[in-house]
XYZ file of C-alpha atoms in Angstrom:
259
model
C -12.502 3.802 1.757
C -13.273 0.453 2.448
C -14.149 1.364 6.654
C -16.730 4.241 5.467
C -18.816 1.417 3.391
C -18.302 -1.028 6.236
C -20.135 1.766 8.632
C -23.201 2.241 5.560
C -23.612 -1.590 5.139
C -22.952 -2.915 8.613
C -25.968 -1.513 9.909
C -28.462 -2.113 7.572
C -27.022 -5.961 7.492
C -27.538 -5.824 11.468
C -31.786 -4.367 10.830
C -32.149 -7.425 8.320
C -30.709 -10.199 9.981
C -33.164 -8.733 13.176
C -36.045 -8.174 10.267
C -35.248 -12.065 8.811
C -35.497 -13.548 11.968
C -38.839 -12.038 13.091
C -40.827 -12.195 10.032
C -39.645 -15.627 8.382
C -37.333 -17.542 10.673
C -38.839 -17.097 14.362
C -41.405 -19.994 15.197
C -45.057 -19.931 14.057
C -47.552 -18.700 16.840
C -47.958 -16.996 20.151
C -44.219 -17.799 21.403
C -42.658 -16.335 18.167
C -43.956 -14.244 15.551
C -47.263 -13.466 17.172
C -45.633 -12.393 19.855
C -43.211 -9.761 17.829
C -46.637 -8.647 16.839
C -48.108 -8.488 19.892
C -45.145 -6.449 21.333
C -42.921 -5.012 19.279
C -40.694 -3.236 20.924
C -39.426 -6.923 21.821
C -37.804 -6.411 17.923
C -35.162 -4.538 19.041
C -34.678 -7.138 21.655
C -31.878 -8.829 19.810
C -30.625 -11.325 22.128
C -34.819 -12.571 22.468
C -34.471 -15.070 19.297
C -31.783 -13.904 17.399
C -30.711 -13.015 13.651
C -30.538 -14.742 10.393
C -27.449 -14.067 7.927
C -29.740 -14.039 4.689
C -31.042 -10.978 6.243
C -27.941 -9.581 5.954
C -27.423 -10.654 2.422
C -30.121 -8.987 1.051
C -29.943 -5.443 3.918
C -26.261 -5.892 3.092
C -26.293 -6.297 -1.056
C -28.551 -3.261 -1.181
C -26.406 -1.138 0.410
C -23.189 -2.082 -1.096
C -24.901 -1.138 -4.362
C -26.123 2.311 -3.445
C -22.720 2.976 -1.678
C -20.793 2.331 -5.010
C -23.189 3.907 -6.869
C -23.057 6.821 -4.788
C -19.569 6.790 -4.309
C -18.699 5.654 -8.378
C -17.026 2.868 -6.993
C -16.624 -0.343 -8.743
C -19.273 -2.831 -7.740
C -18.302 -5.757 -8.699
C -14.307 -5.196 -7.410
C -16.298 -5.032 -3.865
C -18.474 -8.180 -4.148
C -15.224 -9.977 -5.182
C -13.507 -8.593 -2.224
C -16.593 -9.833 0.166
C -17.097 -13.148 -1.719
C -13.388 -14.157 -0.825
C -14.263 -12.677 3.473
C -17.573 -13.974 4.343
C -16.913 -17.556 4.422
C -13.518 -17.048 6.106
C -15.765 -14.595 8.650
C -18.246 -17.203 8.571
C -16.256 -19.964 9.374
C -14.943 -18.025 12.896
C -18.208 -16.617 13.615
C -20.290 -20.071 13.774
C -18.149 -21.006 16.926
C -19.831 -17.766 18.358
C -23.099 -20.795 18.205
C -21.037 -22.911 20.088
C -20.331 -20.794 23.242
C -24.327 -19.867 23.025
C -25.343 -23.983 22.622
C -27.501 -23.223 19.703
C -27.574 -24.105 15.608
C -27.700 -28.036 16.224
C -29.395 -31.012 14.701
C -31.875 -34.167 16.063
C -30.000 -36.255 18.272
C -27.256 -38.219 17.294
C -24.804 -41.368 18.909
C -21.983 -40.155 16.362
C -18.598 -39.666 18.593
C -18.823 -35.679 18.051
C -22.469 -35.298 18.958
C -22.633 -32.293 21.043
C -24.114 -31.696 24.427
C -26.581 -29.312 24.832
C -28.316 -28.404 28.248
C -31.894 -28.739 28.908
C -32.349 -24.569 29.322
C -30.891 -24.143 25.862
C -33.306 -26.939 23.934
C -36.426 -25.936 21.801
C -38.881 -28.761 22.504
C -39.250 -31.521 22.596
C -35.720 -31.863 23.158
C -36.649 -29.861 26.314
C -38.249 -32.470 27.350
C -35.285 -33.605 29.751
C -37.870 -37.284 30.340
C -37.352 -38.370 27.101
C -33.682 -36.259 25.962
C -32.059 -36.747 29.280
C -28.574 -34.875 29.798
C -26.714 -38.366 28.262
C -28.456 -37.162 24.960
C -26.714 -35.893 21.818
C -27.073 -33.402 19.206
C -25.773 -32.920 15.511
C -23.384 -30.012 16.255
C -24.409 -28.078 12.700
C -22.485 -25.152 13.754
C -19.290 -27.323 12.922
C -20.605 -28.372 9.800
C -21.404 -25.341 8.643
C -18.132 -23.735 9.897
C -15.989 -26.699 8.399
C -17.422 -25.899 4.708
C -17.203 -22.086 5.108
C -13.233 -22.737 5.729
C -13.409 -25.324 2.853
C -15.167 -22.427 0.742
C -12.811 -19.512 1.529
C -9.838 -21.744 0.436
C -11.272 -23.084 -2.801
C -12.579 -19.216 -3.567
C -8.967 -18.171 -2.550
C -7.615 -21.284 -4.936
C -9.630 -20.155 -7.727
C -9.145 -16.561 -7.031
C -5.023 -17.411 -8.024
C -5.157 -20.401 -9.995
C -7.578 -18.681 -13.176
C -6.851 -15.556 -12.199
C -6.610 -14.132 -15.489
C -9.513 -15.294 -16.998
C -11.662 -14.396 -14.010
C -14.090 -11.608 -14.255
C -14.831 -9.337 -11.461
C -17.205 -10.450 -10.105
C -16.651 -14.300 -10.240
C -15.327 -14.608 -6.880
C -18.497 -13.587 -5.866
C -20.832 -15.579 -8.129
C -18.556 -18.560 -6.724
C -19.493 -17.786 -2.937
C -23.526 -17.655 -4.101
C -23.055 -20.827 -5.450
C -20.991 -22.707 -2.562
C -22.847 -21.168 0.899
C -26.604 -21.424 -0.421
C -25.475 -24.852 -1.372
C -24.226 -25.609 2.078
C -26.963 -24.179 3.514
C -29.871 -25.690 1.568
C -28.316 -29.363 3.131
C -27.700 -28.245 6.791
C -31.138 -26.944 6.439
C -33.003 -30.627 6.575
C -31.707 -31.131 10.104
C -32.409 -27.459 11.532
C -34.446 -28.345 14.417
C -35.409 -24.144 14.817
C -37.151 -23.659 11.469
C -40.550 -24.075 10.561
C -40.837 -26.281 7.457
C -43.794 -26.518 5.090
C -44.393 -29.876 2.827
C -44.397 -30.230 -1.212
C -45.135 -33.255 -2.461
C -44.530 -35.160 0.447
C -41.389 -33.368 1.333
C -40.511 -30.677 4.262
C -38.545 -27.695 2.981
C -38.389 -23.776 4.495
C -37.771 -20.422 3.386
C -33.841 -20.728 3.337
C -34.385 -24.137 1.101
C -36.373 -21.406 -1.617
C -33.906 -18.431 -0.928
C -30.649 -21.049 -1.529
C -31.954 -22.904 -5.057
C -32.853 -19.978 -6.792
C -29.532 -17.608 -5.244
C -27.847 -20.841 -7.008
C -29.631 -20.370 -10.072
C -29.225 -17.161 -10.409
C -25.455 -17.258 -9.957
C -24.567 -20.840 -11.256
C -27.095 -18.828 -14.810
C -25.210 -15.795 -14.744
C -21.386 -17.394 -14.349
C -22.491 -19.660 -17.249
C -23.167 -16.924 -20.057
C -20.732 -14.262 -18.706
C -17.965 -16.843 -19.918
C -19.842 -18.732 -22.522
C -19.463 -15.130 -24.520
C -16.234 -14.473 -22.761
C -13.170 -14.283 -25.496
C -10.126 -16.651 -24.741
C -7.119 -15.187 -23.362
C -4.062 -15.555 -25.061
C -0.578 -14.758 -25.191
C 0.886 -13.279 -28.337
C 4.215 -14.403 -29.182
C 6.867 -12.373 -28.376
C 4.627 -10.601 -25.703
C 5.714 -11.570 -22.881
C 3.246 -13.049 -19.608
C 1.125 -9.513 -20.478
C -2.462 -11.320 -21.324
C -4.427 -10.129 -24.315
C -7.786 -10.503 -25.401
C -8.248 -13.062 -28.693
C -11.849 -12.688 -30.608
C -13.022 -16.526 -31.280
C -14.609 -15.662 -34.545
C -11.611 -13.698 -36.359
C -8.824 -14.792 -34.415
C -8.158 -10.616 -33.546
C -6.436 -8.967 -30.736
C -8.766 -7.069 -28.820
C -7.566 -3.993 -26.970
C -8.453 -4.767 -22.865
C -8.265 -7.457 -20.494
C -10.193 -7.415 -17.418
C -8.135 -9.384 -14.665
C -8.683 -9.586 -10.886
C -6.452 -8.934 -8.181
């Protein structure tokens, strides 16, 4: 059932968000990674740092694909069923960021900046001298909650209005496509990443992770249709779809549709 994969993949998603964090997200030096190193017990400290969701995505993937394959489920049914959840999940759990004061931009005078106290800053914005308590901050946690709802409801849009010449699988494709893409733009004003410059400009790991997961998808949506046959109706069939070939014109014998 659907609750014994959520117990398999839940907890490896939980050991790579941790694993993320540490080894590519936490801060450079003797006040982040080194000190993981240095003490690593502090690991399973969860709350010292925090978690990053592409862990999950990658922990997570894994294991849905061993559980399936384990259990002969159907794969791709699965990642359908996730790629139409996570943003909707997404979306609620980013306000989770809010009640913490963390996952916000520079400073800002826009009317929604949001106010951040000094004890929850990274510096310089620490600094309370030169960011005093009157001071700002891009509330990216908004952002990125406000296109995860925007995402689940044009995923849930598609998922009805071309439902039947979706593949399974599409839904999913969809969601690699929209959140990396969110991502990779909320990432220039992260003020808790360490960036690295290429040709003049500052990108990070999550920049890297998000073009090629839209690659990827964006490459593999574009030839699973481009050979897809055309749906059609034939007369006198009723709303039943069937499977045209292009090149002959034939009925073929199967339909794949998503529910």
């Amino acid at each position: 059932s659907i609750w014994d994969m959520l117990l398999w993949v839940l907890i490896p998603a939980l050991i790579g968000e941790r694993l993320y964090y540490v080894f590519i997200q936490s801060p450079r030096g003797p006040n982040g990674l080194g000190e993981y190193l240095a003490h690593p017990i502090e690991i399973l400290e969860i709350w010292r740092g925090g978690m990053h969701i592409y862990g999950a995505f990658i922990f997570g993937g894994i294991s849905i694909a061993l559980y399936t394959r384990w259990r002969k489920l159907p794969l791709l049914i699965y990642l359908d069923a996730a790629g139409l959840a996570l943003p909707l999940g997404q979306a609620i759990g980013r306000w989770a960021n809010f009640i913490n004061q963390e996952l916000y931009g520079p400073p800002t005078t826009l009317p929604w900046g949001l106010r951040i106290d000094a004890a929850h800053r990274i510096p310089p914005y620490n600094d309370t001298t030169l960011y005093p308590d009157s001071v700002r901050f891009q509330p990216l946690f908004l952002y990125e909650s406000l296109a995860n709802f925007i995402g689940f409801a044009l995923i849930f849009w598609i998922s009805r209005r071309f439902e039947k010449r979706l593949r399974a699988g599409d839904l999913f494709l969809i969601y690699l496509i929209w959140y990396p893409l969110v991502r990779f733009c909320l990432e220039f004003f992260r003020t808790d990443s360490w960036f690295f410059s290429v040709l003049g400009l500052h990108f990070n790991v999550v920049h890297i992770l998000s073009v090629i997961t839209i690659i990827a998808a964006a490459t593999i949506l574009f030839i699973r249709h481009r050979t897809q046959p055309q749906i059609a109706a034939l007369q006198g069939a009723g709303d039943t779809p069937v499977m045209a070939d292009e090149e002959t014109g034939g009925v073929k014998n199967e339909a794949v549709e998503v529910h």
